[in-house]
GROMACS .gro file of C-alpha atoms in nm:
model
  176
    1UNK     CA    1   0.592  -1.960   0.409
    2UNK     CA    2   0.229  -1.924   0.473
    3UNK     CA    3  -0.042  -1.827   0.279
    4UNK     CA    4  -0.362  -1.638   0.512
    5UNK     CA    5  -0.697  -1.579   0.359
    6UNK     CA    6  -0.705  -1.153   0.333
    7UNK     CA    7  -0.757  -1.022   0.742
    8UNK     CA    8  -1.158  -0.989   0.662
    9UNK     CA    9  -1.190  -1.363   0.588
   10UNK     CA   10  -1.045  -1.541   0.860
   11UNK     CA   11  -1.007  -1.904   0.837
   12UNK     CA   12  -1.157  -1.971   1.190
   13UNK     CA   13  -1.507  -1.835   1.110
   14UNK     CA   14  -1.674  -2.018   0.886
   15UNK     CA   15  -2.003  -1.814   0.756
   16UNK     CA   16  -2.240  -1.838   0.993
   17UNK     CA   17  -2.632  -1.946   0.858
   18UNK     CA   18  -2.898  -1.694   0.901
   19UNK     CA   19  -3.231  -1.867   0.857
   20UNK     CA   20  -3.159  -2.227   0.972
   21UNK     CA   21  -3.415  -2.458   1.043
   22UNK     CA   22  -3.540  -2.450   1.442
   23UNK     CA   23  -3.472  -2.834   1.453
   24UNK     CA   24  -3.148  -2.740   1.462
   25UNK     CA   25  -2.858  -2.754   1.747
   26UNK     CA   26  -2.714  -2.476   1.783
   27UNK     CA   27  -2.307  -2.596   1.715
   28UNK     CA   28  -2.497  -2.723   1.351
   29UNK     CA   29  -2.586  -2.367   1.317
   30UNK     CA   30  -2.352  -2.199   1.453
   31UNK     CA   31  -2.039  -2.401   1.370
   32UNK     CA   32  -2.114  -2.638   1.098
   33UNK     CA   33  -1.739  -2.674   1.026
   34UNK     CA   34  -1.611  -2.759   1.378
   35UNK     CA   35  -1.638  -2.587   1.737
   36UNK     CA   36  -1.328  -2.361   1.818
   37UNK     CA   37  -1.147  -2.464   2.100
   38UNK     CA   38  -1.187  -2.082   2.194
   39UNK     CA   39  -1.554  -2.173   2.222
   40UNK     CA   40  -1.474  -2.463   2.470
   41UNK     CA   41  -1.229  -2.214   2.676
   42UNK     CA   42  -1.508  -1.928   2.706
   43UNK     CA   43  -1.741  -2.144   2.822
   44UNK     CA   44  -1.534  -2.235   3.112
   45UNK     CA   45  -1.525  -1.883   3.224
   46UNK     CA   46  -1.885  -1.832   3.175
   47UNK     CA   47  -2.150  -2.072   3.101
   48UNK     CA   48  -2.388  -1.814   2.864
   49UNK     CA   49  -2.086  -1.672   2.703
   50UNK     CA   50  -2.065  -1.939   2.417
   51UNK     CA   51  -2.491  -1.901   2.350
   52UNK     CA   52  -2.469  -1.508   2.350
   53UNK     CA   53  -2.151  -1.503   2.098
   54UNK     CA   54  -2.268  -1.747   1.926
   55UNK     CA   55  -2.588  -1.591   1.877
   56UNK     CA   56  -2.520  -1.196   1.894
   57UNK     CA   57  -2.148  -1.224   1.777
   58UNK     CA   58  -1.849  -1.032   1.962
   59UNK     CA   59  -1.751  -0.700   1.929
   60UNK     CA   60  -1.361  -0.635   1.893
   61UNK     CA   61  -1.235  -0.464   2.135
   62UNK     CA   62  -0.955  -0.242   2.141
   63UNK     CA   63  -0.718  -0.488   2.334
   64UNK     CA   64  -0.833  -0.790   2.085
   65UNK     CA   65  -0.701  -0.635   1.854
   66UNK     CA   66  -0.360  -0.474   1.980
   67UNK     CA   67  -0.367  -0.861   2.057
   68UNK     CA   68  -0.415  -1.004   1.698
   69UNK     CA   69  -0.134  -0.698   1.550
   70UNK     CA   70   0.109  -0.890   1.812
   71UNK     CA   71   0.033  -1.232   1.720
   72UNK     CA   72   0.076  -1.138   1.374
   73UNK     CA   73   0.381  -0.946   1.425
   74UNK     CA   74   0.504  -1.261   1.632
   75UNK     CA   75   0.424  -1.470   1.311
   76UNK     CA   76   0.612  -1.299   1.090
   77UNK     CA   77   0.930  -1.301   1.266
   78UNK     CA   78   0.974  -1.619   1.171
   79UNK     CA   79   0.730  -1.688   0.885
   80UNK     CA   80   0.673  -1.490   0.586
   81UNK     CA   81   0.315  -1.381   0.532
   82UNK     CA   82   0.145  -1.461   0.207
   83UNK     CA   83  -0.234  -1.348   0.173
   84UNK     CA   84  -0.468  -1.551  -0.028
   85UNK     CA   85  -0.796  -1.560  -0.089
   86UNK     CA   86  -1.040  -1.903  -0.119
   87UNK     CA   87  -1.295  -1.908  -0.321
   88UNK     CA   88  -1.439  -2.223  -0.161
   89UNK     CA   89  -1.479  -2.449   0.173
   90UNK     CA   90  -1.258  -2.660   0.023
   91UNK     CA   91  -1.017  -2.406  -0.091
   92UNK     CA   92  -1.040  -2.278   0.297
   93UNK     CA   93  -0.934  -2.665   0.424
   94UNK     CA   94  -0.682  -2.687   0.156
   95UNK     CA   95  -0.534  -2.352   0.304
   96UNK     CA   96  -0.518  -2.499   0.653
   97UNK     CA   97  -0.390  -2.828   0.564
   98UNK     CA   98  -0.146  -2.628   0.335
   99UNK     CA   99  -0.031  -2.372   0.652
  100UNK     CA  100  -0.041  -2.679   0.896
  101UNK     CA  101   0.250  -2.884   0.688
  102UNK     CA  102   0.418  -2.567   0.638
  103UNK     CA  103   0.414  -2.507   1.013
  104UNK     CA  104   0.537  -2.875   1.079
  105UNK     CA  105   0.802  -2.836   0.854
  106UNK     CA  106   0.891  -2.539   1.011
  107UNK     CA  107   0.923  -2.698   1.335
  108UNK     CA  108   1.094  -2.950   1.225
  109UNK     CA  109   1.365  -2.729   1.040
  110UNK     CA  110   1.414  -2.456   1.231
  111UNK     CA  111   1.303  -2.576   1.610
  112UNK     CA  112   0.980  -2.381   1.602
  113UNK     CA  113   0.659  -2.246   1.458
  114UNK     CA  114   0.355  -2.017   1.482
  115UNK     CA  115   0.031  -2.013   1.427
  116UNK     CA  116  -0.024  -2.373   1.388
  117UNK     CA  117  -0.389  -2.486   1.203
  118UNK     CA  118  -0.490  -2.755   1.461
  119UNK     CA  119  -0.788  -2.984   1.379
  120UNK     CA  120  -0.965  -3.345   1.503
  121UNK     CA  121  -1.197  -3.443   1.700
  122UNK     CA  122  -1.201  -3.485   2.069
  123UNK     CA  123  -1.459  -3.708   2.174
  124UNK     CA  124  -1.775  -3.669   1.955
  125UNK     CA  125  -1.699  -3.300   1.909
  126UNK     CA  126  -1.503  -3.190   1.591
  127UNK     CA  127  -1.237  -2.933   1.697
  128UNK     CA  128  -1.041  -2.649   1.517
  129UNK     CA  129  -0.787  -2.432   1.675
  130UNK     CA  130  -0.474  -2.227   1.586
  131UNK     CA  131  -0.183  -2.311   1.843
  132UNK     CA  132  -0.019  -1.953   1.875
  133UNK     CA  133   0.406  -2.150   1.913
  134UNK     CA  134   0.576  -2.470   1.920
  135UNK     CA  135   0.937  -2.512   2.028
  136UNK     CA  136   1.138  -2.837   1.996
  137UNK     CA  137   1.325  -2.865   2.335
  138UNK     CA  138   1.728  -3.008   2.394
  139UNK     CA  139   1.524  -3.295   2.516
  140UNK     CA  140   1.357  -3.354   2.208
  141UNK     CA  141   1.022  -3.291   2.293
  142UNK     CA  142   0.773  -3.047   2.163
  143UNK     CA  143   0.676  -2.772   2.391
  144UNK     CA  144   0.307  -2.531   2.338
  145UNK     CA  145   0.300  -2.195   2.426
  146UNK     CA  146  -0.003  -1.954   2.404
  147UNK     CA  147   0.061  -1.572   2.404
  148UNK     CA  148  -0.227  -1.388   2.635
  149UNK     CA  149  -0.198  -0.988   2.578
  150UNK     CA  150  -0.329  -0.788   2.903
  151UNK     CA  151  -0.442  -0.489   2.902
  152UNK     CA  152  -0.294  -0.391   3.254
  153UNK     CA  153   0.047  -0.542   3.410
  154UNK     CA  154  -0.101  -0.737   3.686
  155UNK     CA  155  -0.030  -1.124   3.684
  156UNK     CA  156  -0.357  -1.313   3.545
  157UNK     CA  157  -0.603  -1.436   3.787
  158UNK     CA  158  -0.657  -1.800   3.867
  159UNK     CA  159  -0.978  -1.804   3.688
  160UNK     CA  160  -0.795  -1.676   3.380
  161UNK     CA  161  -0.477  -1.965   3.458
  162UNK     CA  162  -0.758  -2.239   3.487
  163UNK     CA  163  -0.931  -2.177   3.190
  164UNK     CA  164  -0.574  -2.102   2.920
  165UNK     CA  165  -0.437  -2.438   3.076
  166UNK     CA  166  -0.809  -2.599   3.029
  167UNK     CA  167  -0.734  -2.413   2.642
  168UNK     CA  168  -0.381  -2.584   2.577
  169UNK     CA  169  -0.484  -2.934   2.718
  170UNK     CA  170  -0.759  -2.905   2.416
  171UNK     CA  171  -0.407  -2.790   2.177
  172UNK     CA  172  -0.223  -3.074   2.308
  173UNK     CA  173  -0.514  -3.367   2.246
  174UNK     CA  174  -0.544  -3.219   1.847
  175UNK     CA  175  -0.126  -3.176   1.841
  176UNK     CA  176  -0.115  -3.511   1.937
   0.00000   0.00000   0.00000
């Protein structure tokens, strides 16, 4: 079982501060709580991506989210859904500490999971992250797979291949 904040309050954006101070970095404005390994991955494919959705957001886009509605129907195949809503920061760790056990349980019981809470820091950067499956293998090791929805059947391009591997190496350091 896990519990998910209601779809409006995701735990992977913490509120963002309006009026900080100037003498602040932008990651202390902009991601006080950690950097998303997402972050880390766009920047890869383009430099100014991070500073432009960090400052001016990201619209959704029609294939984001037909991409989130299969990741969540993905989840609950194997997982029932409970929504919840924090009241709190801490209430929000709780919730991923909470869904990560539950996940490694999970794993444990039943060979595999989604959706995984991921969190640590790599270097000196604090990192959060949501591994999308984990599947125990007949060799007893744990295997990470990331879903990618496309918006037209061609295979992805290198680019794209360079920065999802670049995306699960990141998974893999916090997993481990």
């Amino acid at each position: 079982m896990t519990q998910q904040p209601p779809s409006n309050e995701s735990p992977k954006e913490p509120p963002q501060k309006e009026d900080a101070p100037s003498h602040e970095r932008p990651l202390e404005r902009y991601r006080p709580y950690g950097l998303r390994v997402t972050d880390l991955r766009d920047q890869t494919w383009c430099e100014k991506q991070l500073e432009f959705t960090l400052e001016f957001g990201r619209k959704q886009t029609k294939a984001m989210k037909e991409g989130e509605q299969r990741h969540q129907e993905l989840h609950e195949e194997i997982t029932e859904i409970i929504k919840v809503k924090p009241r709190s920061r801490e209430d929000l760790w709780g919730l991923h500490l909470y869904n990560s056990l539950a996940a490694l349980l999970q794993l444990q019981r039943d060979g595999i999971c989604r959706e995984l809470p991921v969190f640590g820091p790599i270097g000196d950067t604090w990192l959060v992250g949501i591994i999308d499956e984990l599947v125990m293998t007949e060799q007893n090791t744990i295997s990470l797979t990331d879903t990618k929805t496309r918006k037209s059947p061609r295979l992805p391009t290198e680019a794209q291949k360079r920065t999802t591997r670049f995306q699960m190496m990141l998974y893999k350091g916090l997993f481990d």
